[in-house]
Coordinates of C-alpha atoms in Angstrom, one line a residue:
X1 CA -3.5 -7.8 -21.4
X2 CA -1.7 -10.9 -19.7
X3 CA -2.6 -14.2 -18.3
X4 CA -3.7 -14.0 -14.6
X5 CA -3.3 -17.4 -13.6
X6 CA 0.6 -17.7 -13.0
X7 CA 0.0 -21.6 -11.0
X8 CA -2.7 -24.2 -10.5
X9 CA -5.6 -23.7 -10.0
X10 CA -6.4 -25.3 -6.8
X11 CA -3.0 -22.9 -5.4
X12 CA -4.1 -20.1 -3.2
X13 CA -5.4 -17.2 -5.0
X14 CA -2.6 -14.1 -3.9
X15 CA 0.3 -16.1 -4.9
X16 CA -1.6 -17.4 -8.3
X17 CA -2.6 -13.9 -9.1
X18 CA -6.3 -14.5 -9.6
X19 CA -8.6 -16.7 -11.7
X20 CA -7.5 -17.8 -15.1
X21 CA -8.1 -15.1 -17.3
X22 CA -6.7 -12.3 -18.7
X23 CA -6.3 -9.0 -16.9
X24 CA -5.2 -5.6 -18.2
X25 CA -2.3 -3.6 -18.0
X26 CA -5.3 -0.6 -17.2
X27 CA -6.3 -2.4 -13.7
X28 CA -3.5 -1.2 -12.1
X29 CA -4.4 2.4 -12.9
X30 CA -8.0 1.6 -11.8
X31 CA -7.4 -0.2 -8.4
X32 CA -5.8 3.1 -6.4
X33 CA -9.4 4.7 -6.7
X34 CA -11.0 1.9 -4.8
X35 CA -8.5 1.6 -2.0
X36 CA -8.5 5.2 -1.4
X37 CA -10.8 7.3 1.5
X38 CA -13.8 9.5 -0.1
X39 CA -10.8 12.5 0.3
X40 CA -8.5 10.7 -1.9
X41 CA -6.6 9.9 1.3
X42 CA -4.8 6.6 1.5
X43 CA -4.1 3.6 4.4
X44 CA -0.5 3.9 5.5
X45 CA -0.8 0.3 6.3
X46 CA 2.7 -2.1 4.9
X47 CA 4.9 0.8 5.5
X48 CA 3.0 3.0 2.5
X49 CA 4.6 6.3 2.7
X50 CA 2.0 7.6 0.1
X51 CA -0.8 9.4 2.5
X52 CA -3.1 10.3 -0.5
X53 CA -3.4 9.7 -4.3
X54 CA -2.7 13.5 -4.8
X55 CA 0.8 12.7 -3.4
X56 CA 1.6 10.3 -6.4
X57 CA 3.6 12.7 -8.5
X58 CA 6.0 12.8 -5.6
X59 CA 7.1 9.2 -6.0
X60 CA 5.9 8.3 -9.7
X61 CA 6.6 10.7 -11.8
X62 CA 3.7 11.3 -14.5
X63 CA 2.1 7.9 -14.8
X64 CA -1.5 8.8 -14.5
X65 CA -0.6 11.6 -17.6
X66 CA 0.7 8.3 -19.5
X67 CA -2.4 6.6 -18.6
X68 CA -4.8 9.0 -19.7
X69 CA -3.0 9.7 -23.3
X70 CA -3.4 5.8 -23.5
X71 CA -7.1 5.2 -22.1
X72 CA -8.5 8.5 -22.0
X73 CA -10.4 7.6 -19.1
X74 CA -12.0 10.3 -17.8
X75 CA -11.5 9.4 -13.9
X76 CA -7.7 9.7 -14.7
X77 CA -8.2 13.2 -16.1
X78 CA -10.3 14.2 -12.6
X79 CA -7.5 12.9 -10.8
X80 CA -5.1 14.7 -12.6
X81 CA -6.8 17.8 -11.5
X82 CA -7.4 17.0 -7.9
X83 CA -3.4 16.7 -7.8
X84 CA -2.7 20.0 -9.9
X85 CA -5.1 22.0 -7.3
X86 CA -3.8 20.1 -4.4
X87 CA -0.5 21.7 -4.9
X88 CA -0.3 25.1 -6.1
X89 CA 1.7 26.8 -8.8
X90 CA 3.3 28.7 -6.2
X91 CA 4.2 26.3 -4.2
X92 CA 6.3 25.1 -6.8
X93 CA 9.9 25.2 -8.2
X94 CA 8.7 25.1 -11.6
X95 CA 5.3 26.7 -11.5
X96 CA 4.3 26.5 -15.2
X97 CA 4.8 23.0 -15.4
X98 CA 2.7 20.3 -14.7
X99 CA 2.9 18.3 -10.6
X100 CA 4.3 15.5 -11.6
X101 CA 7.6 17.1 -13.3
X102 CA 8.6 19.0 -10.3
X103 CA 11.3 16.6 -9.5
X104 CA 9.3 14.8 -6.7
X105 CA 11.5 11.6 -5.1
X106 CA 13.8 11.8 -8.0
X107 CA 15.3 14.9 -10.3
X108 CA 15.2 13.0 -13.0
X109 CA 11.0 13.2 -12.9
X110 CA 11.8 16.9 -14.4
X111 CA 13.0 15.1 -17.9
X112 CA 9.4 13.3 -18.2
X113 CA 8.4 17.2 -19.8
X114 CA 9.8 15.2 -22.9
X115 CA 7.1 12.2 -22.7
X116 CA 4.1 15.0 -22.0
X117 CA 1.5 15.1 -24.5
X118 CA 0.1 18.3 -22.8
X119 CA 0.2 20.0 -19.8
X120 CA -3.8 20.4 -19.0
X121 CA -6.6 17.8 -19.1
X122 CA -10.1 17.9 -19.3
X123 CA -11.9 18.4 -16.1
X124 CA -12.8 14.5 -16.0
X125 CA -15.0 12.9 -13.5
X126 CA -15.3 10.3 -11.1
X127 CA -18.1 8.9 -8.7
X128 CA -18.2 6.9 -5.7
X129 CA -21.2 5.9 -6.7
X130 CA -20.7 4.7 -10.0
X131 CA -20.3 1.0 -9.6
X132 CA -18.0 -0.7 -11.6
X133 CA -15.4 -3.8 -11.8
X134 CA -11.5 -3.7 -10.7
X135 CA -9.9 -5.8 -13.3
X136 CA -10.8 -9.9 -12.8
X137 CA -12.0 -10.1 -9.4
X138 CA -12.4 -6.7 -8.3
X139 CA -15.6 -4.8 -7.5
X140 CA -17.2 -1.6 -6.6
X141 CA -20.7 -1.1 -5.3
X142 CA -23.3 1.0 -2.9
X143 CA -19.6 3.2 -2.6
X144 CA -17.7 0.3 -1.0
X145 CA -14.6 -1.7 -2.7
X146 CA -13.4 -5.3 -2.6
X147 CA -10.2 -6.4 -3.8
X148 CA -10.3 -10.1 -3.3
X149 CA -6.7 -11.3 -4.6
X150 CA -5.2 -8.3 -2.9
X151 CA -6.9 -8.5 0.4
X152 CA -8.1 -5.0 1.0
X153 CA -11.9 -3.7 1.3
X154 CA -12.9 -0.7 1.9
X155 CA -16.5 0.5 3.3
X156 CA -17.6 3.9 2.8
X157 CA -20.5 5.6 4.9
X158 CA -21.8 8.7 2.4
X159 CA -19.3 8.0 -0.3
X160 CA -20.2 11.3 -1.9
X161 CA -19.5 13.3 0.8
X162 CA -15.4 13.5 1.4
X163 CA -15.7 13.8 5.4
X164 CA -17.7 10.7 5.0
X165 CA -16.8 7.5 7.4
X166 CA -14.6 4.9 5.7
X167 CA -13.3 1.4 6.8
X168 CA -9.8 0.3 5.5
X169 CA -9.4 -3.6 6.3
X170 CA -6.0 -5.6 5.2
X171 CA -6.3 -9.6 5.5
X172 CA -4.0 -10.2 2.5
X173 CA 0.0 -11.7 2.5
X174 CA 3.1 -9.8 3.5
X175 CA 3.6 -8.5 0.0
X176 CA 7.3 -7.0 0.5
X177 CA 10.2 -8.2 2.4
X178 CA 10.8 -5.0 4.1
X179 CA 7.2 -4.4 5.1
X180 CA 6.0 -5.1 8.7
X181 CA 3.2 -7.3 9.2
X182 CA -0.2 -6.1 8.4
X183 CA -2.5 -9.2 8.4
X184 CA -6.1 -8.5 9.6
X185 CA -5.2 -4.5 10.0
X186 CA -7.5 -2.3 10.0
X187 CA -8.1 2.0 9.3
X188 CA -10.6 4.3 10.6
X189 CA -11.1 7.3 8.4
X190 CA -13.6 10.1 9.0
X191 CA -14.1 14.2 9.3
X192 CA -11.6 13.9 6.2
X193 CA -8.8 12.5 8.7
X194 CA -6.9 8.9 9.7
X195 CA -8.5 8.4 12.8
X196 CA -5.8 5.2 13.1
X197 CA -2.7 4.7 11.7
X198 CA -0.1 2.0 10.9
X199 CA 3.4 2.7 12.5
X200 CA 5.9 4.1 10.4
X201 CA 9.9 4.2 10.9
X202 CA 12.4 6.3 10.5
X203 CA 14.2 4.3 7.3
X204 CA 16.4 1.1 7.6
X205 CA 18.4 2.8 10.4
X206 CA 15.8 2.8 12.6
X207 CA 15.9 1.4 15.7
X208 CA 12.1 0.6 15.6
X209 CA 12.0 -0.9 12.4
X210 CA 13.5 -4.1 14.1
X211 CA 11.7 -3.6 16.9
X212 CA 8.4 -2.0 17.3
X213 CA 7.6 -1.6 14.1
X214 CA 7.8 -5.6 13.4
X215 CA 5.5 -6.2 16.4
X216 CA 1.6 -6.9 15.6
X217 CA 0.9 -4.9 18.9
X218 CA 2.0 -1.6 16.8
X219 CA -0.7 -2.2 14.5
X220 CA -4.6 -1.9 14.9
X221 CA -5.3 -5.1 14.4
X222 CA -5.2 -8.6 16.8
X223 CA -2.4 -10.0 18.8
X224 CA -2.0 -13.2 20.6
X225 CA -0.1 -14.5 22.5
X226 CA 1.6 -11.2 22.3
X227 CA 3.9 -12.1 19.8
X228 CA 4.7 -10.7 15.9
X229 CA 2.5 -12.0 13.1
X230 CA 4.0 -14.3 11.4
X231 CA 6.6 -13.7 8.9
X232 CA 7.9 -11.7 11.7
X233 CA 7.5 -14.2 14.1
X234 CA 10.9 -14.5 15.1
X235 CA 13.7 -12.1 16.1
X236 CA 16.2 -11.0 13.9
X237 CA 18.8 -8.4 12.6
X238 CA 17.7 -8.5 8.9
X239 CA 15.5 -5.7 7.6
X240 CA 14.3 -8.4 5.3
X241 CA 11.8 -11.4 5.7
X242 CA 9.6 -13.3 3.6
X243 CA 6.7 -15.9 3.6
X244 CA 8.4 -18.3 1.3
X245 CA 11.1 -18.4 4.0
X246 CA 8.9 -20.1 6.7
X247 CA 7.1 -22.3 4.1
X248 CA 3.4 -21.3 4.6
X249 CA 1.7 -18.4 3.4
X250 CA 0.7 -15.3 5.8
X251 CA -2.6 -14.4 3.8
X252 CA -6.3 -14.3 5.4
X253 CA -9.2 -15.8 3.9
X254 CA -11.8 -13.3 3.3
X255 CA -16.1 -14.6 5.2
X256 CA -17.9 -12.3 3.6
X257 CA -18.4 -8.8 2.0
X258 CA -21.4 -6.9 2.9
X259 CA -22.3 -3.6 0.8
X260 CA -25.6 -2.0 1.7
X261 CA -27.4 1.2 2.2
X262 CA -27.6 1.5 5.5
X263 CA -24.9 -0.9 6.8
X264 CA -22.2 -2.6 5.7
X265 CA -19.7 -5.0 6.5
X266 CA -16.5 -6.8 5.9
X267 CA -15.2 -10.6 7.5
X268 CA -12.2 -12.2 7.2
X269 CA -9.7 -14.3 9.8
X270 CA -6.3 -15.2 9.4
X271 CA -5.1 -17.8 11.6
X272 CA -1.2 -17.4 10.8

């Protein structure tokens, strides 16, 4: 475990990583279940270029196979299986071995055979409707998710059912310098597809990621003024841009989460 609370107290809560207290290493194993669709699809929101949890092998390798040989959690070892069935053996270049050694994003994946304990898992199991706590501040209940520190929720209508209706809403800071702005952004998600979508580019060369990609109109969220949200607020030739730059920092502050049977119901504003 280590200590949340990186600054004072009084300090907003993104930067300062959460209330004092410790968190564990296992959290960030746990959160991608609660910010995922009831299909295991994900928000492309920030410039994500990970459309559904099954697609992690692609990009990291066999973490979830480390995670389960250290927690044994039994979600990890469902998940595991929704990504071996997801892609099938002969579909592969290496169909014996295990997804996430197939090279993905990087050949050198292929070497993590070495770290595998074994190359099957236990069918495991998961529930949207088990309810549960994400780490310090975290929670999950009637099949919808709040990540405060974050700012993501997630509302789920028939959380068992994986054509179900889901809500995606972003009101936290601009995480990554190379991100476009995402404050207040928000994902429709039903019949088991994105019904919305954040804009994606092309890679650093581009000519949208300057442009149209950095504009809050290419998002589904507000604009006023019909300007960028701020960091993007001004022009430039710089892939990069950060908060810390401008001296203020871009985050929302979340009104109110609503879980319930029938409805439910997320707030938050951002005046940045």
């Amino acid at each position: 475990e280590f200590p949340s609370q990186m600054e004072a107290e009084e300090l907003d809560k993104h930067p300062a990583c959460g209330p004092e207290g410790d968190k564990p290493v296992k959290a960030a194993f746990d959160a991608p279940f609660y910010i995922a669709f009831n299909n295991l699809d994900l928000s492309m929101v920030n410039d994500s270029r990970l459309p559904s949890l099954t697609g992690i092998p692609i990009g990291w390798g066999c973490i979830y196979e480390l995670a389960y040989d250290a927690y044994e959690d039994p979600k990890y070892a469902w998940l595991l299986r929704q990504i071996e069935e997801a892609h099938p053996a002969r579909e592969r270049e290496f169909p014996a071995l295990p997804m996430s050694v197939q090279g993905g994003m990087f050949k050198a994946f292929e070497l993590d055979i070495l770290r595998l304990r074994r190359t099957t898992w236990p069918e495991g199991s998961f529930q949207w409707s088990d309810e549960c706590s994400v780490s310090l501040t975290g929670r999950h209940t009637r099949g919808c998710s709040l990540l405060p520190t974050t700012g993501v929720a997630v509302l789920r209508n028939h959380p068992e059912r994986s054509d179900g209706a889901n809500l995606h809403m972003h009101w936290g800071p601009h995480v990554a310098g190379h991100q476009s702005p995402s404050a207040l952004h928000i994902d429709l998600h039903a019949g088991g597809s994105r019904l919305t979508d954040a804009p994606c580019s092309g890679g650093y060369d581009d000519p949208a990621y300057l442009s149209w990609v950095r504009t809050t109109i290419a998002h589904n969220t507000v604009t006023v003024d019909q300007r960028p949200m701020y960091p993007y607020h001004k022009c430039g030739d710089s892939i990069w841009e950060a908060e810390r730059w401008h001296g203020r920092p871009s985050g929302g502050v979340l009104i109110g989460f609503q879980p319930g049977e029938e409805f439910s119901a997320v707030r938050a504003a951002n005046d940045n």
